Coordinates of N, CA and C in Angstrom, one line a residue:
X113 N 0.8 -1.2 0.0 CA 0.0 0.0 0.0 C 0.9 1.2 0.0
X114 N 0.7 2.1 -0.9 CA 1.5 3.3 -1.1 C 0.9 4.5 -0.3
X115 N 1.6 5.1 0.5 CA 1.2 6.3 1.2 C 2.1 7.5 0.8
X116 N 1.4 8.6 0.3 CA 2.3 9.6 -0.3 C 2.3 10.9 0.6
X117 N 1.5 10.9 1.7 CA 1.5 12.1 2.5 C 1.2 11.7 4.0
X118 N 1.8 12.3 4.9 CA 1.4 12.1 6.3 C 1.8 13.3 7.1
X119 N 1.1 13.6 8.1 CA 1.4 14.8 8.9 C 0.9 14.7 10.3
X120 N 1.4 15.5 11.2 CA 1.0 15.5 12.6 C 0.1 16.8 12.8
X121 N -1.2 16.7 13.1 CA -2.0 17.9 13.1 C -2.4 18.3 14.5
X122 N -2.0 17.6 15.5 CA -2.4 18.1 16.9 C -1.5 17.5 17.9
X123 N -1.1 18.3 18.9 CA -0.3 17.9 20.0 C -0.9 18.5 21.3
X124 N -1.1 17.7 22.3 CA -1.6 18.3 23.6 C -0.6 17.9 24.7
X125 N 0.0 18.8 25.4 CA 1.0 18.6 26.4 C 0.4 18.9 27.8
X126 N 0.9 18.2 28.8 CA 0.8 18.7 30.2 C 2.2 19.0 30.6
X127 N 2.4 20.2 31.2 CA 3.7 20.7 31.5 C 3.9 20.9 33.0
X128 N 5.1 20.7 33.4 CA 5.6 21.1 34.8 C 6.9 21.8 34.6
X129 N 7.0 23.0 35.1 CA 8.2 23.8 34.8 C 8.6 24.5 36.1
X130 N 9.9 24.9 36.2 CA 10.4 25.6 37.3 C 11.3 26.8 36.8
X131 N 11.0 28.0 37.3 CA 11.7 29.2 36.8 C 12.8 29.6 37.7
X132 N 13.9 30.0 37.0 CA 15.1 30.6 37.7 C 15.4 31.9 37.0
X133 N 14.8 33.0 37.6 CA 15.0 34.3 37.0 C 14.3 34.4 35.6
X134 N 15.1 34.7 34.6 CA 14.5 34.7 33.2 C 14.6 33.4 32.4
X135 N 14.9 32.4 33.1 CA 15.1 31.1 32.5 C 14.2 30.0 33.1
X136 N 13.5 29.3 32.3 CA 12.5 28.3 32.8 C 12.9 26.9 32.2
X137 N 12.9 25.9 33.0 CA 13.1 24.5 32.5 C 12.0 23.6 33.0
X138 N 11.7 22.6 32.3 CA 10.6 21.7 32.7 C 10.5 20.4 31.9
X139 N 9.5 19.7 32.2 CA 9.2 18.4 31.5 C 7.8 18.5 30.9
X140 N 7.6 17.8 29.8 CA 6.3 17.7 29.1 C 6.0 16.3 28.7
X141 N 4.7 16.0 28.8 CA 4.2 14.7 28.4 C 2.8 14.9 27.9
X142 N 2.4 14.2 26.8 CA 1.1 14.4 26.2 C 0.8 13.4 25.1
X143 N -0.2 13.8 24.3 CA -0.7 13.0 23.2 C -0.4 13.7 21.8
X144 N -0.1 12.9 20.8 CA 0.0 13.4 19.5 C -1.1 12.7 18.6
X145 N -1.6 13.5 17.6 CA -2.7 13.0 16.7 C -2.1 13.1 15.3
X146 N -1.9 12.0 14.6 CA -1.4 12.0 13.3 C -2.4 11.5 12.3
X147 N -2.3 12.0 11.0 CA -3.2 11.5 10.0 C -2.4 11.5 8.7
X148 N -2.8 10.6 7.7 CA -2.1 10.6 6.5 C -3.1 10.5 5.3
X149 N -2.6 10.6 4.1 CA -3.3 10.4 2.9 C -2.8 9.2 2.1
X150 N -3.7 8.5 1.5 CA -3.3 7.3 0.8 C -3.5 7.4 -0.7
X151 N -2.7 6.6 -1.5 CA -2.9 6.5 -2.9 C -4.2 5.7 -3.1
X152 N -5.2 6.3 -3.7 CA -6.5 5.6 -3.8 C -6.8 5.1 -5.2
X153 N -5.8 5.1 -6.1 CA -5.9 4.7 -7.5 C -5.9 3.1 -7.6
X154 N -6.9 2.5 -7.0 CA -7.1 1.1 -7.0 C -8.5 0.7 -7.0
X155 N -8.8 -0.6 -6.7 CA -10.2 -1.1 -6.8 C -10.9 -1.0 -5.4
X156 N -10.3 -0.3 -4.4 CA -10.9 -0.2 -3.1 C -11.3 1.2 -2.7
X157 N -12.3 1.2 -1.8 CA -12.7 2.5 -1.2 C -11.7 2.7 0.0
X158 N -11.1 3.8 0.0 CA -10.0 4.1 1.0 C -10.4 5.3 1.9
X159 N -10.1 5.1 3.1 CA -10.3 6.3 4.0 C -9.1 6.3 5.1
X160 N -8.8 7.4 5.6 CA -7.7 7.5 6.6 C -8.4 7.8 7.9
X161 N -7.7 7.4 9.0 CA -8.2 7.7 10.3 C -7.0 8.3 11.2
X162 N -7.4 9.0 12.3 CA -6.4 9.5 13.2 C -5.7 8.4 13.9
X163 N -4.4 8.6 14.1 CA -3.6 7.7 14.9 C -3.0 8.4 16.1
X164 N -3.4 7.9 17.3 CA -3.0 8.5 18.5 C -1.6 8.0 18.9
X165 N -0.8 8.9 19.4 CA 0.6 8.5 19.9 C 1.0 9.2 21.1
X166 N 2.2 9.0 21.6 CA 2.7 9.6 22.8 C 3.8 10.6 22.4
X167 N 3.9 11.7 23.1 CA 5.0 12.6 23.0 C 5.4 13.1 24.3
X168 N 6.7 13.4 24.5 CA 7.2 13.9 25.8 C 8.7 14.2 25.8
X169 N 9.1 14.9 26.7 CA 10.5 15.3 26.8 C 10.8 16.5 27.7
X170 N 11.8 17.2 27.4 CA 12.2 18.4 28.2 C 12.0 19.7 27.4
X171 N 11.9 20.8 28.2 CA 11.7 22.1 27.6 C 12.5 23.1 28.3
X172 N 13.0 24.1 27.6 CA 13.7 25.2 28.2 C 13.3 26.5 27.5
X173 N 12.9 27.5 28.4 CA 12.4 28.8 27.9 C 13.3 29.9 28.4
X174 N 13.7 30.8 27.5 CA 14.5 32.0 27.9 C 13.8 33.3 27.5
X175 N 13.6 34.2 28.4 CA 13.0 35.5 28.1 C 14.0 36.4 27.4
X176 N 13.5 36.9 26.2 CA 14.3 37.8 25.4 C 14.0 39.3 25.9
X177 N 12.7 39.5 26.3 CA 12.3 40.8 26.9 C 11.1 40.5 27.8
X178 N 10.3 41.6 28.1 CA 9.2 41.4 29.0 C 8.1 40.6 28.3
X179 N 8.0 40.7 26.9 CA 6.9 40.1 26.2 C 7.3 39.0 25.2
X180 N 8.6 38.8 25.0 CA 9.0 37.8 24.0 C 10.0 36.8 24.7
X181 N 9.8 35.5 24.3 CA 10.6 34.4 24.8 C 11.0 33.5 23.7
X182 N 12.1 32.8 23.9 CA 12.6 31.8 22.9 C 12.6 30.4 23.7
X183 N 11.9 29.5 23.1 CA 11.8 28.2 23.7 C 12.4 27.0 22.8
X184 N 13.1 26.1 23.5 CA 13.7 25.0 22.8 C 13.2 23.7 23.5
X185 N 12.7 22.7 22.8 CA 12.2 21.5 23.4 C 13.0 20.3 22.8
X186 N 13.1 19.3 23.6 CA 13.8 18.0 23.1 C 12.8 16.9 23.4
X187 N 12.1 16.4 22.3 CA 11.0 15.5 22.5 C 11.2 14.2 21.7
X188 N 10.5 13.1 22.3 CA 10.3 11.9 21.6 C 8.8 12.0 21.2
X189 N 8.5 11.8 19.9 CA 7.2 11.9 19.4 C 6.8 10.7 18.5
X190 N 5.6 10.2 18.6 CA 5.1 9.1 17.7 C 4.3 9.8 16.7
X191 N 4.6 9.5 15.4 CA 3.9 9.9 14.3 C 3.3 8.7 13.5
X192 N 2.8 9.0 12.3 CA 2.4 7.8 11.5 C 1.1 8.1 10.8
X193 N 0.4 7.0 10.4 CA -0.8 7.0 9.7 C -1.6 5.7 9.8
X194 N -2.9 5.8 9.7 CA -3.7 4.6 9.7 C -4.7 4.6 8.5
X195 N -4.8 3.5 7.8 CA -5.6 3.5 6.6 C -6.6 2.3 6.6
X196 N -7.8 2.6 6.2 CA -8.8 1.5 6.1 C -9.1 1.4 4.6
X197 N -9.3 0.1 4.1 CA -9.7 -0.2 2.8 C -10.8 -1.2 2.8
X198 N -11.8 -0.9 2.0 CA -13.0 -1.8 1.8 C -13.0 -2.2 0.3
X199 N -13.0 -3.5 0.1 CA -13.0 -4.0 -1.3 C -14.4 -4.5 -1.7
X200 N -14.9 -3.9 -2.7 CA -16.2 -4.3 -3.2 C -16.2 -5.7 -3.8
X201 N -17.0 -6.6 -3.3 CA -17.0 -8.0 -3.8 C -17.3 -8.1 -5.3
X202 N -18.1 -7.2 -5.8 CA -18.6 -7.2 -7.2 C -17.4 -7.0 -8.1
X203 N -16.3 -6.5 -7.7 CA -15.1 -6.3 -8.6 C -14.2 -7.5 -8.6
X204 N -14.5 -8.5 -7.9 CA -13.6 -9.7 -7.9 C -14.3 -10.9 -8.4
X205 N -13.6 -11.9 -8.7 CA -14.2 -13.1 -9.2 C -15.1 -13.8 -8.2
X206 N -14.6 -13.7 -6.9 CA -15.4 -14.3 -5.8 C -16.5 -13.3 -5.4
X207 N -17.7 -13.5 -5.9 CA -18.8 -12.5 -5.6 C -19.4 -12.6 -4.2
X208 N -19.0 -13.7 -3.5 CA -19.6 -13.9 -2.2 C -18.7 -13.6 -1.0
X209 N -17.7 -12.8 -1.3 CA -16.7 -12.5 -0.3 C -16.4 -11.0 -0.3
X210 N -16.4 -10.4 0.9 CA -16.0 -9.0 1.1 C -14.7 -8.9 1.9
X211 N -13.9 -7.9 1.6 CA -12.6 -7.7 2.3 C -12.6 -6.3 3.0
X212 N -12.1 -6.3 4.2 CA -11.8 -5.0 4.9 C -10.4 -5.1 5.5
X213 N -9.5 -4.2 5.1 CA -8.2 -4.2 5.6 C -7.9 -2.9 6.4
X214 N -7.1 -3.1 7.4 CA -6.6 -1.9 8.2 C -5.1 -2.0 8.3
X215 N -4.4 -0.9 7.9 CA -3.0 -0.8 7.9 C -2.5 0.4 8.6
X216 N -1.5 0.3 9.5 CA -1.0 1.5 10.2 C 0.5 1.4 10.3
X217 N 1.1 2.5 10.3 CA 2.6 2.6 10.5 C 2.8 3.7 11.6
X218 N 3.5 3.2 12.6 CA 3.8 4.2 13.7 C 5.3 4.5 13.7
X219 N 5.5 5.8 13.4 CA 6.9 6.3 13.3 C 7.4 6.8 14.7
X220 N 8.6 6.5 15.0 CA 9.2 6.9 16.2 C 10.3 8.0 15.9
X221 N 10.1 9.2 16.4 CA 11.0 10.3 16.0 C 11.5 11.1 17.2
X222 N 12.7 11.7 17.0 CA 13.3 12.6 18.0 C 13.1 14.0 17.4
X223 N 12.6 15.0 18.1 CA 12.3 16.3 17.6 C 12.9 17.4 18.5
X224 N 13.2 18.5 17.9 CA 13.7 19.7 18.7 C 13.0 21.0 18.2
X225 N 11.7 21.2 18.7 CA 11.0 22.4 18.3 C 11.8 23.7 18.7
X226 N 11.9 24.6 17.8 CA 12.5 25.9 18.1 C 11.4 27.0 18.0
X227 N 11.0 27.6 19.1 CA 9.7 28.4 19.1 C 10.0 29.8 19.6
X228 N 9.3 30.8 18.9 CA 9.3 32.2 19.3 C 7.9 32.4 20.0
X229 N 7.9 32.9 21.2 CA 6.6 33.0 21.9 C 6.4 34.5 22.3
X230 N 5.1 34.9 22.3 CA 4.7 36.2 22.8 C 4.1 35.9 24.2
X231 N 4.6 36.5 25.3 CA 4.3 36.2 26.6 C 3.3 37.2 27.2
X232 N 2.2 36.8 27.7 CA 1.2 37.6 28.4 C 1.0 37.0 29.7
X233 N 1.3 37.6 30.9 CA 1.2 37.0 32.1 C 0.9 37.9 33.3
X234 N 0.4 37.4 34.4 CA 0.2 38.1 35.6 C 0.8 37.3 36.7
X235 N 0.3 37.5 38.0 CA 0.9 36.8 39.1 C 0.6 35.3 39.1
X236 N -0.5 34.9 38.5 CA -1.0 33.5 38.5 C -1.0 32.8 37.2
X237 N -1.4 33.6 36.1 CA -1.6 33.0 34.8 C -0.6 33.4 33.8
X238 N -0.4 32.6 32.8 CA 0.5 32.9 31.7 C -0.1 32.3 30.4
X239 N -0.1 33.2 29.3 CA -0.6 32.8 28.0 C 0.5 33.1 27.0
X240 N 0.8 32.1 26.1 CA 1.9 32.3 25.2 C 1.5 31.7 23.8
X241 N 1.0 32.6 22.9 CA 1.0 32.1 21.5 C 2.4 31.9 21.0
X242 N 2.5 30.9 20.0 CA 3.9 30.5 19.6 C 3.9 30.1 18.2
X243 N 5.0 30.3 17.5 CA 5.3 29.9 16.2 C 6.7 29.4 16.1
X244 N 7.0 28.4 15.2 CA 8.3 27.9 15.2 C 8.6 26.9 14.1
X245 N 9.8 26.4 14.2 CA 10.3 25.4 13.3 C 10.7 24.1 14.0
X246 N 10.3 22.9 13.4 CA 10.5 21.6 14.1 C 11.4 20.7 13.3
X247 N 12.7 20.6 13.6 CA 13.5 19.5 12.9 C 13.1 18.2 13.6
X248 N 12.9 17.1 12.8 CA 12.5 15.8 13.3 C 13.3 14.7 12.7
X249 N 13.8 13.8 13.5 CA 14.6 12.7 13.0 C 13.8 11.4 13.2
X250 N 13.5 10.7 12.1 CA 12.8 9.5 12.1 C 13.8 8.3 12.2
X251 N 13.8 7.7 13.4 CA 14.8 6.6 13.7 C 14.3 5.2 13.6
X252 N 13.0 5.0 13.7 CA 12.4 3.6 13.7 C 10.9 3.7 13.4
X253 N 10.4 2.6 13.1 CA 8.9 2.5 12.8 C 8.5 1.1 12.9
X254 N 7.2 0.9 13.3 CA 6.6 -0.4 13.3 C 5.3 -0.3 12.4
X255 N 5.0 -1.4 11.8 CA 3.8 -1.4 10.9 C 2.9 -2.6 11.3
X256 N 1.6 -2.4 11.3 CA 0.6 -3.4 11.6 C -0.5 -3.5 10.6
X257 N -0.9 -4.7 10.2 CA -2.0 -4.8 9.3 C -3.0 -5.9 9.8
X258 N -4.3 -5.6 9.5 CA -5.3 -6.5 9.8 C -6.2 -6.7 8.6
X259 N -6.5 -7.9 8.3 CA -7.4 -8.3 7.2 C -8.6 -9.0 7.7
X260 N -9.8 -8.5 7.4 CA -11.0 -9.1 7.8 C -11.7 -9.6 6.5
X261 N -12.1 -10.9 6.5 CA -12.7 -11.5 5.4 C -14.1 -12.0 5.8
X262 N -15.1 -11.5 5.1 CA -16.5 -11.8 5.4 C -17.1 -12.6 4.2
X263 N -17.2 -13.9 4.4 CA -17.9 -14.7 3.4 C -19.4 -14.6 3.6
X264 N -20.1 -14.1 2.6 CA -21.5 -13.9 2.7 C -22.2 -15.3 3.0
X265 N -23.0 -15.3 4.1 CA -23.7 -16.5 4.5 C -23.0 -17.2 5.6
X266 N -21.7 -16.8 5.9 CA -20.9 -17.4 7.0 C -21.3 -16.8 8.3
X267 N -21.1 -17.6 9.4 CA -21.5 -17.1 10.7 C -20.3 -16.5 11.5
X268 N -19.1 -16.6 11.0 CA -17.9 -16.1 11.6 C -17.1 -15.2 10.6
X269 N -16.4 -14.2 11.2 CA -15.6 -13.3 10.4 C -14.2 -13.8 10.5
X270 N -13.5 -14.0 9.4 CA -12.1 -14.4 9.4 C -11.2 -13.2 9.6
X271 N -10.2 -13.4 10.4 CA -9.3 -12.2 10.8 C -7.9 -12.7 10.8
X272 N -7.1 -12.0 10.0 CA -5.6 -12.2 9.9 C -4.9 -10.9 10.3
X273 N -3.8 -11.0 11.1 CA -3.1 -9.8 11.5 C -1.6 -10.1 11.5
X274 N -0.8 -9.1 11.3 CA 0.7 -9.2 11.5 C 1.2 -7.8 12.0
X275 N 2.3 -7.9 12.7 CA 3.0 -6.7 13.2 C 4.5 -6.9 13.0
X276 N 5.2 -6.0 12.5 CA 6.7 -6.1 12.3 C 7.3 -4.8 12.3
X277 N 8.6 -4.8 12.4 CA 9.4 -3.6 12.3 C 9.5 -3.1 10.8
X278 N 9.5 -1.8 10.6 CA 9.5 -1.3 9.3 C 11.0 -1.2 8.8
X279 N 11.2 -1.6 7.6 CA 12.5 -1.6 7.0 C 12.6 -0.3 6.1
X280 N 13.6 0.5 6.4 CA 13.8 1.8 5.7 C 14.1 1.5 4.2
X281 N 13.6 2.3 3.4 CA 13.9 2.2 1.9 C 15.0 3.2 1.7
X282 N 16.2 2.6 1.4 CA 17.4 3.5 1.2 C 17.8 3.6 -0.3
X283 N 16.9 3.1 -1.2 CA 17.3 3.2 -2.6 C 16.1 3.7 -3.4
X284 N 16.3 4.4 -4.5 CA 15.3 4.9 -5.4 C 14.8 3.9 -6.4
X285 N 13.5 3.7 -6.5 CA 12.9 2.8 -7.5 C 11.9 3.6 -8.3
X286 N 11.3 2.9 -9.2 CA 10.3 3.6 -10.1 C 9.0 3.9 -9.4
X287 N 8.6 3.2 -8.3 CA 7.3 3.4 -7.7 C 7.4 3.7 -6.2
X288 N 8.6 4.0 -5.7 CA 8.7 4.2 -4.3 C 9.8 5.2 -4.1
X289 N 9.5 6.2 -3.2 CA 10.5 7.3 -2.9 C 11.4 6.8 -1.8
X290 N 12.6 7.3 -1.8 CA 13.5 7.0 -0.7 C 13.0 7.6 0.6
X291 N 13.0 6.8 1.7 CA 12.6 7.4 3.0 C 13.5 8.5 3.4
X292 N 12.9 9.6 3.9 CA 13.6 10.7 4.4 C 13.6 10.6 5.9
X293 N 14.7 10.4 6.5 CA 14.8 10.3 8.0 C 14.7 11.7 8.7
X294 N 15.2 12.7 8.0 CA 15.2 14.1 8.5 C 14.0 14.8 7.9
X295 N 13.1 15.4 8.7 CA 12.0 16.1 8.3 C 12.0 17.5 9.0
X296 N 11.5 18.5 8.2 CA 11.5 19.9 8.8 C 10.1 20.5 8.5
X297 N 9.5 21.0 9.4 CA 8.1 21.6 9.2 C 7.9 22.7 10.2
X298 N 6.9 23.6 9.9 CA 6.5 24.7 10.8 C 5.4 24.2 11.7
X299 N 5.2 25.0 12.8 CA 4.2 24.7 13.8 C 3.7 26.0 14.4
X300 N 2.4 26.0 14.8 CA 1.8 27.1 15.5 C 1.0 26.5 16.7
X301 N 0.9 27.3 17.8 CA 0.1 26.8 18.9 C 0.0 27.9 20.0
X302 N -0.4 27.4 21.2 CA -0.5 28.3 22.3 C -0.4 27.5 23.6
X303 N 0.2 28.2 24.6 CA 0.4 27.6 25.9 C -0.4 28.4 27.0
X304 N -1.0 27.7 27.9 CA -1.7 28.3 29.0 C -1.1 27.7 30.3
X305 N -0.6 28.6 31.2 CA 0.0 28.1 32.4 C -0.5 28.7 33.6
X306 N -0.5 27.9 34.7 CA -0.9 28.4 36.1 C 0.3 28.4 37.0
X307 N 0.7 29.5 37.6 CA 1.9 29.6 38.3 C 1.7 29.5 39.8
X308 N 2.5 28.6 40.4 CA 2.6 28.5 41.9 C 3.9 29.1 42.4
X309 N 4.1 29.0 43.7 CA 5.4 29.5 44.2 C 6.6 28.7 43.8
X310 N 6.4 27.4 43.5 CA 7.5 26.5 43.2 C 7.5 26.2 41.7
X311 N 6.4 25.7 41.1 CA 6.4 25.3 39.8 C 5.3 26.0 39.0
X312 N 5.3 25.7 37.7 CA 4.3 26.2 36.7 C 3.7 25.0 36.0
X313 N 2.3 24.9 36.1 CA 1.6 23.9 35.4 C 0.9 24.4 34.2
X314 N 1.0 23.7 33.1 CA 0.4 24.2 31.9 C -0.1 23.2 30.9
X315 N -0.8 23.7 29.9 CA -1.3 22.9 28.8 C -0.9 23.5 27.5
X316 N -0.5 22.8 26.5 CA -0.1 23.3 25.2 C -0.9 22.6 24.2
X317 N -1.5 23.4 23.2 CA -2.1 22.8 22.0 C -1.3 23.3 20.8
X318 N -1.0 22.4 19.9 CA -0.1 22.7 18.8 C -0.5 22.0 17.5
X319 N -0.3 22.7 16.4 CA -0.7 22.2 15.1 C 0.6 22.1 14.2

C-alpha cells in the first residue's frame, strides 16, 4: 500500500516547569494525533483515520524581553498514519466475499522544536501564542496490518493480522520514494500556564 503524505496535526501537552530568573526549565508529556493520505488509485474504497501516539521530553524557555521568549524542546514523538480499505466484492471473481483491511505505521521520532513566543502573564496565569520550526529525525517505525474476510452467509468473520518492524527504503525505485529520515516543518500553537510559588503547570495545544 503506497502512502504519499502524512502529517501531525495536533499535540496536547501537560507541562511542569520551574523558573530561575529569566530562565525556565521543565518536563512535558502528552498525546499526538497524526493523519495521512493514501494512494486511492485502485479497486478499493479508502479512508484515513487519526492515529494517537505519545510525545514527551524536556523544555527550556529563555525570556528575550518582557513580552518575548525563545523556547527549545527535546521530544520523543510518535507519528504515522492509519488507513482503512474496503474492497467491493462485485469487482472480484469471488462475488460472495467482502474484504476490509486496516494498515497502520507508527513512526518513532526525535524532535527539537524551536519556538518564538509572545508572553502575556500576571501573578498567577501565563498565556503564550507561539510559532516555530521543528526539525525531526525518524529513527524507527513499526507497521501493523489487519485483514477481515467476510464470506456472505458465513457465521464467523475471518481475521488475519501481522506486526513487524519497518525496513527503511534506502534506494530509489520507479514506484517508491526513498525514505527521508530528517523532516522539517513549521508549527503554531498556544500555551496556558498556572503559576505557583514553586512550579508552573500548563497545557499546550499545537498544530
